[in-house]
């Protein structure tokens, strides 16, 4: 049982879904976000910290008496290169370096399917260590996050697990998510496995439910003790009725990253205007 867990980006989508799910008897959740967090509910064992993951002094202070960190902080969507570099890449370095300095030995990092977004579905099941093929600057930041995690594990003997999260929402929101969905309850199961697996060293695991339409390996996640209990299939009929089948020639159907591989996510051209 991990007694005090620091969760960065605790006010974001995944952080909010995990706040209640990771609360257990005897555990303190130290919730950190750059934005104001909802106050503690009655009986909720939380500590609220308002800080940026790019602020080393604040991050070192936030590490005090912490047993493990779940790093969800940073931009969760595509942004300009400047923002991605500062918040996602430099912020992840700051987080890991603060953990090292303060003797926090276990860090779970939120990576993303967009680290390998250009992987083609036709290539077959996406392996746990599929080589990086980022689809956006955001995807590049998740590759950097994995590389930083690997460095801190190998050089300093820390346990660092990067979860390539598919799509973590209450329900799958479109046809692609029938393959990429991680239910919030399975997400909590996976985070718990990452927190408690004995001496994992550095790992990369997929963060998805046991979806019938999935195309991701669950081998490494299972090796840590994760056993998914949800499957997007229960939503398939409703999602397909609402959205229709994907056009097989569209990026959304062809690549792991879906529409993020298409022109709407071409930040370089948007920024340069050409
Ligand atoms: C992500 O990494 C994003 O943070 C999230 O908002 C979703 O868009 C998800 O990927 C996805 O690919 O569905």
Coordinates of C-alpha atoms and ligand atoms in Angstrom, one line a residue:
X1 CA 0.0 0.0 0.0
X2 CA 1.4 3.3 -1.1
X3 CA 0.8 5.8 1.7
X4 CA 1.2 9.2 0.0
X5 CA 1.0 9.7 -3.7
X6 CA 1.7 12.9 -5.5
X7 CA -0.6 13.3 -8.6
X8 CA 0.4 16.1 -11.0
X9 CA -2.2 17.5 -13.4
X10 CA -4.8 16.3 -10.9
X11 CA -7.4 18.7 -12.2
X12 CA -7.2 17.4 -15.7
X13 CA -9.4 14.8 -17.4
X14 CA -7.6 11.7 -16.2
X15 CA -6.7 13.3 -12.9
X16 CA -10.3 14.0 -12.1
X17 CA -11.4 10.5 -13.0
X18 CA -8.6 9.0 -10.7
X19 CA -9.1 11.3 -7.7
X20 CA -11.9 9.2 -6.2
X21 CA -10.8 5.9 -7.7
X22 CA -7.3 6.0 -6.2
X23 CA -8.5 7.0 -2.8
X24 CA -8.1 4.1 -0.4
X25 CA -8.1 3.7 3.3
X26 CA -4.9 5.0 4.9
X27 CA -3.7 6.7 1.7
X28 CA -3.1 10.4 1.2
X29 CA -3.4 11.8 -2.3
X30 CA -1.3 15.0 -2.8
X31 CA -3.1 16.6 -5.7
X32 CA -1.1 19.2 -7.7
X33 CA -2.3 21.3 -10.5
X34 CA -1.5 24.8 -12.0
X35 CA -5.2 25.6 -11.7
X36 CA -7.3 25.7 -8.5
X37 CA -8.5 22.3 -7.6
X38 CA -12.0 21.4 -6.1
X39 CA -11.8 21.5 -2.3
X40 CA -11.6 18.3 -0.4
X41 CA -14.9 16.6 0.0
X42 CA -16.0 15.4 3.5
X43 CA -13.7 12.7 4.7
X44 CA -11.5 12.9 1.6
X45 CA -7.8 12.4 2.5
X46 CA -6.2 14.9 0.1
X47 CA -3.6 17.7 0.1
X48 CA -4.0 20.3 -2.5
X49 CA -1.1 22.1 -4.1
X50 CA -1.3 24.8 -6.7
X51 CA 2.0 24.8 -8.7
X52 CA 3.5 24.4 -12.1
X53 CA 5.4 21.2 -13.0
X54 CA 8.0 23.5 -14.5
X55 CA 8.8 25.1 -11.1
X56 CA 11.7 23.1 -9.5
X57 CA 11.4 24.6 -6.1
X58 CA 7.7 23.9 -6.0
X59 CA 8.2 20.4 -7.3
X60 CA 10.8 19.6 -4.7
X61 CA 8.5 20.9 -2.0
X62 CA 5.7 18.7 -3.4
X63 CA 7.9 15.6 -3.1
X64 CA 8.2 15.8 0.7
X65 CA 7.2 12.5 2.3
X66 CA 5.9 11.1 -1.0
X67 CA 6.1 7.4 -1.7
X68 CA 5.3 7.5 -5.4
X69 CA 4.3 10.0 -8.1
X70 CA 1.7 9.8 -10.9
X71 CA 2.7 12.4 -13.5
X72 CA -0.4 13.5 -15.5
X73 CA 0.6 17.2 -15.7
X74 CA 1.2 19.1 -18.9
X75 CA -0.8 19.9 -22.0
X76 CA -3.1 17.0 -22.9
X77 CA -3.6 18.2 -26.5
X78 CA -1.5 19.5 -29.4
X79 CA 0.0 22.9 -28.7
X80 CA 2.7 25.2 -30.2
X81 CA 6.2 23.9 -30.0
X82 CA 7.1 26.6 -27.4
X83 CA 4.4 25.4 -25.0
X84 CA 5.1 21.7 -25.5
X85 CA 8.8 22.2 -24.9
X86 CA 8.4 24.2 -21.8
X87 CA 5.5 22.5 -20.1
X88 CA 5.6 18.9 -21.3
X89 CA 9.2 18.2 -22.0
X90 CA 10.9 20.5 -19.5
X91 CA 8.1 19.9 -17.0
X92 CA 8.7 16.1 -17.1
X93 CA 12.4 16.7 -16.6
X94 CA 11.7 18.9 -13.6
X95 CA 9.4 16.3 -12.2
X96 CA 11.8 13.4 -12.5
X97 CA 14.8 15.5 -11.3
X98 CA 12.8 16.7 -8.3
X99 CA 11.8 13.1 -7.5
X100 CA 15.5 12.0 -7.7
X101 CA 16.7 14.8 -5.5
X102 CA 14.0 14.0 -2.9
X103 CA 14.5 10.2 -2.9
X104 CA 11.1 9.4 -4.4
X105 CA 11.8 6.0 -6.1
X106 CA 8.7 5.3 -8.1
X107 CA 7.2 7.4 -10.9
X108 CA 4.3 6.5 -13.2
X109 CA 4.3 8.7 -16.3
X110 CA 1.3 9.4 -18.5
X111 CA 2.5 8.7 -22.0
X112 CA 0.1 8.5 -24.9
X113 CA -0.8 6.5 -28.0
X114 CA 0.3 9.7 -29.8
X115 CA 4.0 8.7 -29.1
X116 CA 3.4 6.0 -31.7
X117 CA 0.6 7.8 -33.6
X118 CA 1.9 7.0 -37.1
X119 CA 2.0 3.3 -36.4
X120 CA -0.3 1.7 -39.0
X121 CA -3.1 -0.4 -37.7
X122 CA -2.4 -2.7 -40.6
X123 CA 1.0 -3.5 -39.1
X124 CA -0.9 -5.7 -36.6
X125 CA -1.0 -5.6 -32.8
X126 CA 1.0 -2.6 -31.4
X127 CA 3.7 -4.0 -29.2
X128 CA 4.5 -2.6 -25.8
X129 CA 7.8 -1.2 -27.0
X130 CA 6.7 -0.2 -30.5
X131 CA 9.3 2.3 -31.7
X132 CA 8.4 6.0 -31.4
X133 CA 6.4 7.4 -34.3
X134 CA 4.9 10.6 -32.9
X135 CA 2.1 12.2 -34.8
X136 CA 2.4 15.7 -33.3
X137 CA 4.6 17.9 -31.1
X138 CA 2.5 16.6 -28.3
X139 CA 3.4 13.0 -29.4
X140 CA 7.1 14.1 -29.5
X141 CA 6.8 15.3 -25.9
X142 CA 5.5 11.8 -24.9
X143 CA 8.5 10.2 -26.6
X144 CA 10.7 12.6 -24.6
X145 CA 8.9 11.7 -21.4
X146 CA 9.5 8.0 -22.1
X147 CA 13.2 8.7 -22.8
X148 CA 13.6 10.8 -19.6
X149 CA 11.9 8.0 -17.6
X150 CA 14.3 5.4 -19.1
X151 CA 17.3 7.6 -18.2
X152 CA 16.2 8.1 -14.6
X153 CA 15.5 4.4 -14.2
X154 CA 18.7 3.2 -15.7
X155 CA 21.0 5.8 -14.2
X156 CA 19.5 6.2 -10.8
X157 CA 17.8 2.9 -10.3
X158 CA 14.3 4.4 -10.0
X159 CA 11.2 2.5 -11.0
X160 CA 9.6 4.3 -13.8
X161 CA 6.6 3.1 -15.8
X162 CA 5.3 5.0 -18.8
X163 CA 1.7 4.2 -19.7
X164 CA 0.8 4.8 -23.4
X165 CA -2.8 5.8 -22.6
X166 CA -5.3 5.2 -25.3
X167 CA -8.4 7.3 -24.6
X168 CA -9.5 7.6 -21.0
X169 CA -13.0 8.8 -20.8
X170 CA -16.2 7.6 -19.0
X171 CA -17.3 6.1 -22.4
X172 CA -15.9 5.8 -25.9
X173 CA -16.7 9.0 -27.7
X174 CA -16.2 7.8 -31.3
X175 CA -15.5 4.8 -33.5
X176 CA -11.7 4.9 -33.0
X177 CA -12.2 4.9 -29.2
X178 CA -13.9 1.5 -29.5
X179 CA -10.3 0.3 -30.0
X180 CA -8.3 2.8 -27.8
X181 CA -10.7 3.2 -24.8
X182 CA -9.4 2.8 -21.3
X183 CA -12.3 2.8 -18.9
X184 CA -11.7 5.0 -15.8
X185 CA -12.0 1.8 -13.6
X186 CA -9.5 0.0 -15.6
X187 CA -7.3 3.1 -15.5
X188 CA -7.4 2.9 -11.7
X189 CA -6.6 -0.8 -11.8
X190 CA -3.6 -0.1 -14.1
X191 CA -2.3 2.8 -11.9
X192 CA -2.6 0.5 -8.8
X193 CA -0.6 -2.2 -10.6
X194 CA 2.1 0.3 -11.6
X195 CA 2.3 1.5 -8.0
X196 CA 2.6 -1.9 -6.4
X197 CA 4.5 -4.1 -8.9
X198 CA 7.8 -5.2 -7.2
X199 CA 10.9 -3.6 -8.7
X200 CA 9.7 -3.0 -12.2
X201 CA 12.6 -0.8 -13.3
X202 CA 11.7 0.9 -16.6
X203 CA 8.6 -0.3 -18.4
X204 CA 6.4 0.9 -21.2
X205 CA 2.8 -0.4 -21.1
X206 CA -0.4 0.2 -23.0
X207 CA -3.2 1.8 -21.1
X208 CA -6.3 0.3 -22.6
X209 CA -9.3 -1.8 -21.5
X210 CA -9.7 -5.4 -22.7
X211 CA -11.5 -4.1 -25.9
X212 CA -12.7 -6.7 -28.4
X213 CA -11.8 -4.2 -31.1
X214 CA -8.4 -3.3 -29.5
X215 CA -5.1 -3.7 -31.3
X216 CA -2.7 -3.2 -28.5
X217 CA -0.5 -5.6 -26.5
X218 CA -1.5 -6.0 -22.9
X219 CA 1.5 -8.2 -22.1
X220 CA 3.6 -5.7 -20.2
X221 CA 0.6 -4.3 -18.3
X222 CA -0.5 -7.8 -17.3
X223 CA 3.1 -8.6 -16.2
X224 CA 2.7 -5.8 -13.7
X225 CA -0.5 -7.3 -12.4
X226 CA -3.1 -5.4 -14.5
X227 CA -6.2 -7.3 -15.5
X228 CA -8.8 -5.2 -17.4
X229 CA -12.4 -5.8 -16.6
X230 CA -14.1 -3.5 -19.1
X231 CA -14.6 -3.7 -22.9
X232 CA -15.8 -0.9 -25.2
X233 CA -18.0 -3.5 -27.0
X234 CA -21.0 -2.7 -24.8
X235 CA -21.0 0.8 -26.4
X236 CA -20.2 -0.3 -29.9
X237 CA -23.8 -0.4 -31.3
X238 CA -24.6 3.1 -30.0
X239 CA -21.3 4.6 -31.1
X240 CA -21.6 3.1 -34.6
X241 CA -25.2 4.2 -34.9
X242 CA -24.2 7.8 -34.0
X243 CA -21.0 8.1 -36.0
X244 CA -21.1 5.4 -38.8
X245 CA -18.2 3.2 -39.8
X246 CA -14.8 5.0 -40.4
X247 CA -13.8 5.7 -43.9
X248 CA -11.0 3.0 -44.3
X249 CA -8.8 5.4 -46.3
X250 CA -8.9 8.2 -43.6
X251 CA -6.0 8.8 -41.2
X252 CA -8.6 8.1 -38.4
X253 CA -8.9 4.5 -39.7
X254 CA -5.3 4.0 -40.8
X255 CA -3.2 5.1 -37.9
X256 CA -3.0 4.5 -34.1
X257 CA -3.1 8.3 -33.6
X258 CA -6.3 8.6 -35.7
X259 CA -7.2 12.1 -36.8
X260 CA -4.1 13.5 -35.1
X261 CA -2.2 12.1 -38.1
X262 CA -4.3 14.3 -40.5
X263 CA -3.9 17.9 -41.6
X264 CA -5.9 19.4 -38.7
X265 CA -3.0 18.6 -36.4
X266 CA -0.2 20.0 -38.6
X267 CA 1.1 22.6 -36.1
X268 CA 4.3 23.4 -38.0
X269 CA 2.3 24.6 -41.1
X270 CA -0.2 26.4 -38.9
X271 CA 2.5 28.2 -37.0
X272 CA 4.5 29.2 -40.1
X273 CA 1.5 29.9 -42.2
X274 CA 3.0 27.8 -45.0
Ligands
LIG1 C1 -4.4 11.8 -25.7 O1 -3.2 11.6 -25.5 C2 -5.1 13.0 -25.3 O2 -4.6 13.5 -24.1 C3 -6.6 12.7 -25.1 O3 -7.3 14.0 -25.0 C4 -7.2 11.9 -26.2 O4 -7.3 12.7 -27.3 C5 -6.4 10.7 -26.4 O5 -5.0 10.9 -26.5 C6 -6.8 9.9 -27.7 O6 -6.0 9.7 -28.6 O7 -8.0 9.6 -27.8

